[in-house]
């Protein structure tokens, strides 16, 4: 399979997730251990603190996935990285839905929490954009196409993650 087919498949999966987000959110009940634990924390009712906590969880999930993928370079098992990335997406959506269900404040506070939490992905997108703009060959004649392509994929993935985090954590109905 080509990389463009994977990107197209990823876009279709994200569209399907957004269409069926209420059905997906129904799988996580109000009695879920993560939801009840988040509801117990008094500080979670502040959108700024909850947003910073979501920011930290997004950063942890992102960097742990990157580190795991880097460690899997040792193994020469085809397509195992796709399975790891699928698990990371499922884990992220689970956390975003749990944050939405645990929120007991106003809708404006929930949106504020979602925007603060997804700002990690917006920051990562900004870093990818800056690196893309400042991309130069190390020596004359170096082909930087693959580096530019990787940064474009990074921009795409982080943008989709930011939008999906906002939609699942901020706009999804309880």
mmCIF file of C-alpha atoms in Angstrom:
data_model
loop_
_atom_site.group_PDB
_atom_site.id
_atom_site.type_symbol
_atom_site.label_atom_id
_atom_site.label_comp_id
_atom_site.label_asym_id
_atom_site.label_seq_id
_atom_site.Cartn_x
_atom_site.Cartn_y
_atom_site.Cartn_z
ATOM 1 C CA UNK A 1 0.000 0.000 0.000
ATOM 2 C CA UNK A 2 1.174 3.480 -0.744
ATOM 3 C CA UNK A 3 1.426 6.298 1.757
ATOM 4 C CA UNK A 4 -1.263 8.297 -0.038
ATOM 5 C CA UNK A 5 -3.656 5.376 0.380
ATOM 6 C CA UNK A 6 -2.912 5.318 4.131
ATOM 7 C CA UNK A 7 -3.547 9.059 4.363
ATOM 8 C CA UNK A 8 -6.823 8.688 2.461
ATOM 9 C CA UNK A 9 -7.826 5.769 4.677
ATOM 10 C CA UNK A 10 -6.952 7.830 7.764
ATOM 11 C CA UNK A 11 -9.086 10.736 6.557
ATOM 12 C CA UNK A 12 -12.017 8.391 5.956
ATOM 13 C CA UNK A 13 -11.642 6.865 9.429
ATOM 14 C CA UNK A 14 -11.573 10.314 11.058
ATOM 15 C CA UNK A 15 -14.681 11.365 9.113
ATOM 16 C CA UNK A 16 -16.453 8.188 10.207
ATOM 17 C CA UNK A 17 -15.399 8.797 13.826
ATOM 18 C CA UNK A 18 -16.816 12.296 13.716
ATOM 19 C CA UNK A 19 -20.065 11.143 12.117
ATOM 20 C CA UNK A 20 -20.587 8.396 14.686
ATOM 21 C CA UNK A 21 -19.113 10.223 17.692
ATOM 22 C CA UNK A 22 -22.312 9.968 19.734
ATOM 23 C CA UNK A 23 -22.450 6.202 19.228
ATOM 24 C CA UNK A 24 -18.780 5.923 20.166
ATOM 25 C CA UNK A 25 -19.299 8.116 23.240
ATOM 26 C CA UNK A 26 -22.115 5.799 24.360
ATOM 27 C CA UNK A 27 -19.547 3.029 24.937
ATOM 28 C CA UNK A 28 -18.084 5.011 27.839
ATOM 29 C CA UNK A 29 -20.600 5.263 30.653
ATOM 30 C CA UNK A 30 -20.787 7.757 33.498
ATOM 31 C CA UNK A 31 -19.638 4.937 35.813
ATOM 32 C CA UNK A 32 -16.390 4.423 33.928
ATOM 33 C CA UNK A 33 -13.421 4.355 36.368
ATOM 34 C CA UNK A 34 -11.624 7.228 34.601
ATOM 35 C CA UNK A 35 -14.781 9.357 34.487
ATOM 36 C CA UNK A 36 -15.572 8.811 38.163
ATOM 37 C CA UNK A 37 -11.975 9.484 39.185
ATOM 38 C CA UNK A 38 -11.922 12.741 37.230
ATOM 39 C CA UNK A 39 -15.252 13.807 38.751
ATOM 40 C CA UNK A 40 -13.855 13.256 42.270
ATOM 41 C CA UNK A 41 -11.061 15.812 41.842
ATOM 42 C CA UNK A 42 -12.165 19.256 42.976
ATOM 43 C CA UNK A 43 -9.620 20.942 40.748
ATOM 44 C CA UNK A 44 -11.083 19.256 37.674
ATOM 45 C CA UNK A 45 -14.062 21.607 37.835
ATOM 46 C CA UNK A 46 -11.800 24.518 36.868
ATOM 47 C CA UNK A 47 -11.541 24.627 33.032
ATOM 48 C CA UNK A 48 -7.973 25.956 33.108
ATOM 49 C CA UNK A 49 -6.657 23.185 35.349
ATOM 50 C CA UNK A 50 -8.657 20.506 33.522
ATOM 51 C CA UNK A 51 -7.374 21.872 30.206
ATOM 52 C CA UNK A 52 -3.778 21.801 31.415
ATOM 53 C CA UNK A 53 -4.311 18.236 32.619
ATOM 54 C CA UNK A 54 -5.690 17.293 29.193
ATOM 55 C CA UNK A 55 -2.714 19.087 27.617
ATOM 56 C CA UNK A 56 -0.370 16.938 29.722
ATOM 57 C CA UNK A 57 -2.199 13.728 28.873
ATOM 58 C CA UNK A 58 -2.115 14.585 25.156
ATOM 59 C CA UNK A 59 1.619 15.277 25.414
ATOM 60 C CA UNK A 60 2.184 12.013 27.283
ATOM 61 C CA UNK A 61 0.213 9.976 24.746
ATOM 62 C CA UNK A 62 1.963 11.657 21.820
ATOM 63 C CA UNK A 63 5.501 11.279 23.126
ATOM 64 C CA UNK A 64 4.979 7.749 24.431
ATOM 65 C CA UNK A 65 3.702 6.750 20.984
ATOM 66 C CA UNK A 66 6.679 8.392 19.302
ATOM 67 C CA UNK A 67 9.115 6.673 21.676
ATOM 68 C CA UNK A 68 7.397 3.306 21.200
ATOM 69 C CA UNK A 69 7.512 3.703 17.424
ATOM 70 C CA UNK A 70 11.195 4.607 17.628
ATOM 71 C CA UNK A 71 11.892 1.512 19.723
ATOM 72 C CA UNK A 72 9.984 -0.624 17.233
ATOM 73 C CA UNK A 73 12.467 0.338 14.528
ATOM 74 C CA UNK A 74 14.609 -2.485 15.889
ATOM 75 C CA UNK A 75 11.952 -5.024 14.954
ATOM 76 C CA UNK A 76 11.521 -5.717 11.289
ATOM 77 C CA UNK A 77 7.853 -6.633 11.525
ATOM 78 C CA UNK A 78 5.824 -5.037 8.736
ATOM 79 C CA UNK A 79 2.818 -2.867 9.612
ATOM 80 C CA UNK A 80 3.295 -3.124 13.408
ATOM 81 C CA UNK A 81 3.686 0.667 13.511
ATOM 82 C CA UNK A 82 0.187 1.049 12.063
ATOM 83 C CA UNK A 83 -1.221 -1.078 14.877
ATOM 84 C CA UNK A 84 0.576 1.078 17.466
ATOM 85 C CA UNK A 85 -0.761 4.268 15.881
ATOM 86 C CA UNK A 86 -4.285 2.805 15.815
ATOM 87 C CA UNK A 87 -4.027 2.014 19.538
ATOM 88 C CA UNK A 88 -2.811 5.573 20.182
ATOM 89 C CA UNK A 89 -5.818 7.012 18.351
ATOM 90 C CA UNK A 90 -8.222 4.754 20.262
ATOM 91 C CA UNK A 91 -6.568 5.689 23.572
ATOM 92 C CA UNK A 92 -6.731 9.404 22.777
ATOM 93 C CA UNK A 93 -10.398 9.268 21.819
ATOM 94 C CA UNK A 94 -11.135 7.311 24.999
ATOM 95 C CA UNK A 95 -9.464 10.000 27.115
ATOM 96 C CA UNK A 96 -11.213 12.841 25.267
ATOM 97 C CA UNK A 97 -14.634 11.252 25.732
ATOM 98 C CA UNK A 98 -13.887 10.569 29.407
ATOM 99 C CA UNK A 99 -12.946 14.229 29.926
ATOM 100 C CA UNK A 100 -16.160 15.307 28.231
ATOM 101 C CA UNK A 101 -18.319 12.998 30.347
ATOM 102 C CA UNK A 102 -16.551 13.955 33.577
ATOM 103 C CA UNK A 103 -16.988 17.687 33.016
ATOM 104 C CA UNK A 104 -19.758 19.101 35.182
ATOM 105 C CA UNK A 105 -19.370 22.809 34.508
ATOM 106 C CA UNK A 106 -20.735 25.036 31.796
ATOM 107 C CA UNK A 107 -20.518 24.410 28.054
ATOM 108 C CA UNK A 108 -18.223 27.403 27.768
ATOM 109 C CA UNK A 109 -15.928 25.892 30.404
ATOM 110 C CA UNK A 110 -15.913 22.551 28.568
ATOM 111 C CA UNK A 111 -14.953 24.320 25.335
ATOM 112 C CA UNK A 112 -12.220 26.223 27.153
ATOM 113 C CA UNK A 113 -10.899 22.935 28.575
ATOM 114 C CA UNK A 114 -10.947 21.336 25.112
ATOM 115 C CA UNK A 115 -9.145 24.247 23.451
ATOM 116 C CA UNK A 116 -6.466 24.354 26.151
ATOM 117 C CA UNK A 117 -6.001 20.574 25.944
ATOM 118 C CA UNK A 118 -5.800 20.527 22.162
ATOM 119 C CA UNK A 119 -3.353 23.416 22.132
ATOM 120 C CA UNK A 120 -0.611 20.793 22.514
ATOM 121 C CA UNK A 121 -1.381 19.574 19.001
ATOM 122 C CA UNK A 122 -1.638 23.153 17.742
ATOM 123 C CA UNK A 123 1.811 23.811 19.224
ATOM 124 C CA UNK A 124 3.200 20.673 17.552
ATOM 125 C CA UNK A 125 1.628 21.776 14.260
ATOM 126 C CA UNK A 126 3.308 25.164 14.621
ATOM 127 C CA UNK A 127 6.659 23.484 15.217
ATOM 128 C CA UNK A 128 6.198 21.364 12.080
ATOM 129 C CA UNK A 129 5.237 24.454 10.051
ATOM 130 C CA UNK A 130 8.315 26.357 11.287
ATOM 131 C CA UNK A 131 10.590 23.436 10.494
ATOM 132 C CA UNK A 132 8.993 23.119 7.054
ATOM 133 C CA UNK A 133 9.503 26.816 6.299
ATOM 134 C CA UNK A 134 13.114 26.771 7.546
ATOM 135 C CA UNK A 135 13.995 23.480 5.822
ATOM 136 C CA UNK A 136 17.283 23.763 3.963
ATOM 137 C CA UNK A 137 19.659 21.174 2.552
ATOM 138 C CA UNK A 138 22.651 20.341 4.754
ATOM 139 C CA UNK A 139 24.970 20.294 1.774
ATOM 140 C CA UNK A 140 24.623 21.388 -1.861
ATOM 141 C CA UNK A 141 22.609 18.924 -3.885
ATOM 142 C CA UNK A 142 20.882 17.238 -0.915
ATOM 143 C CA UNK A 143 17.350 16.108 -1.709
ATOM 144 C CA UNK A 144 15.027 17.324 1.059
ATOM 145 C CA UNK A 145 11.830 15.942 -0.462
ATOM 146 C CA UNK A 146 11.348 13.199 2.149
ATOM 147 C CA UNK A 147 11.985 15.597 5.025
ATOM 148 C CA UNK A 148 9.443 18.028 3.578
ATOM 149 C CA UNK A 149 6.958 15.204 3.004
ATOM 150 C CA UNK A 150 7.378 13.991 6.590
ATOM 151 C CA UNK A 151 6.794 17.495 7.926
ATOM 152 C CA UNK A 152 3.663 17.845 5.765
ATOM 153 C CA UNK A 153 2.355 14.557 7.188
ATOM 154 C CA UNK A 154 3.181 15.872 10.680
ATOM 155 C CA UNK A 155 1.237 19.074 9.982
ATOM 156 C CA UNK A 156 -1.721 17.055 8.733
ATOM 157 C CA UNK A 157 -1.726 14.605 11.658
ATOM 158 C CA UNK A 158 -1.407 17.256 14.361
ATOM 159 C CA UNK A 159 -4.110 19.410 12.781
ATOM 160 C CA UNK A 160 -6.500 16.460 12.607
ATOM 161 C CA UNK A 161 -5.664 15.523 16.215
ATOM 162 C CA UNK A 162 -6.324 19.084 17.419
ATOM 163 C CA UNK A 163 -9.673 19.315 15.646
ATOM 164 C CA UNK A 164 -10.725 15.860 16.799
ATOM 165 C CA UNK A 165 -9.748 16.634 20.399
ATOM 166 C CA UNK A 166 -11.814 19.825 20.324
ATOM 167 C CA UNK A 167 -14.804 18.033 18.825
ATOM 168 C CA UNK A 168 -14.721 15.035 21.175
ATOM 169 C CA UNK A 169 -13.786 16.840 24.396
ATOM 170 C CA UNK A 170 -15.601 20.101 23.808
ATOM 171 C CA UNK A 171 -18.593 19.591 21.564
ATOM 172 C CA UNK A 172 -19.706 15.998 22.130
ATOM 173 C CA UNK A 173 -22.957 15.610 24.011
ATOM 174 C CA UNK A 174 -23.064 13.781 27.301
#
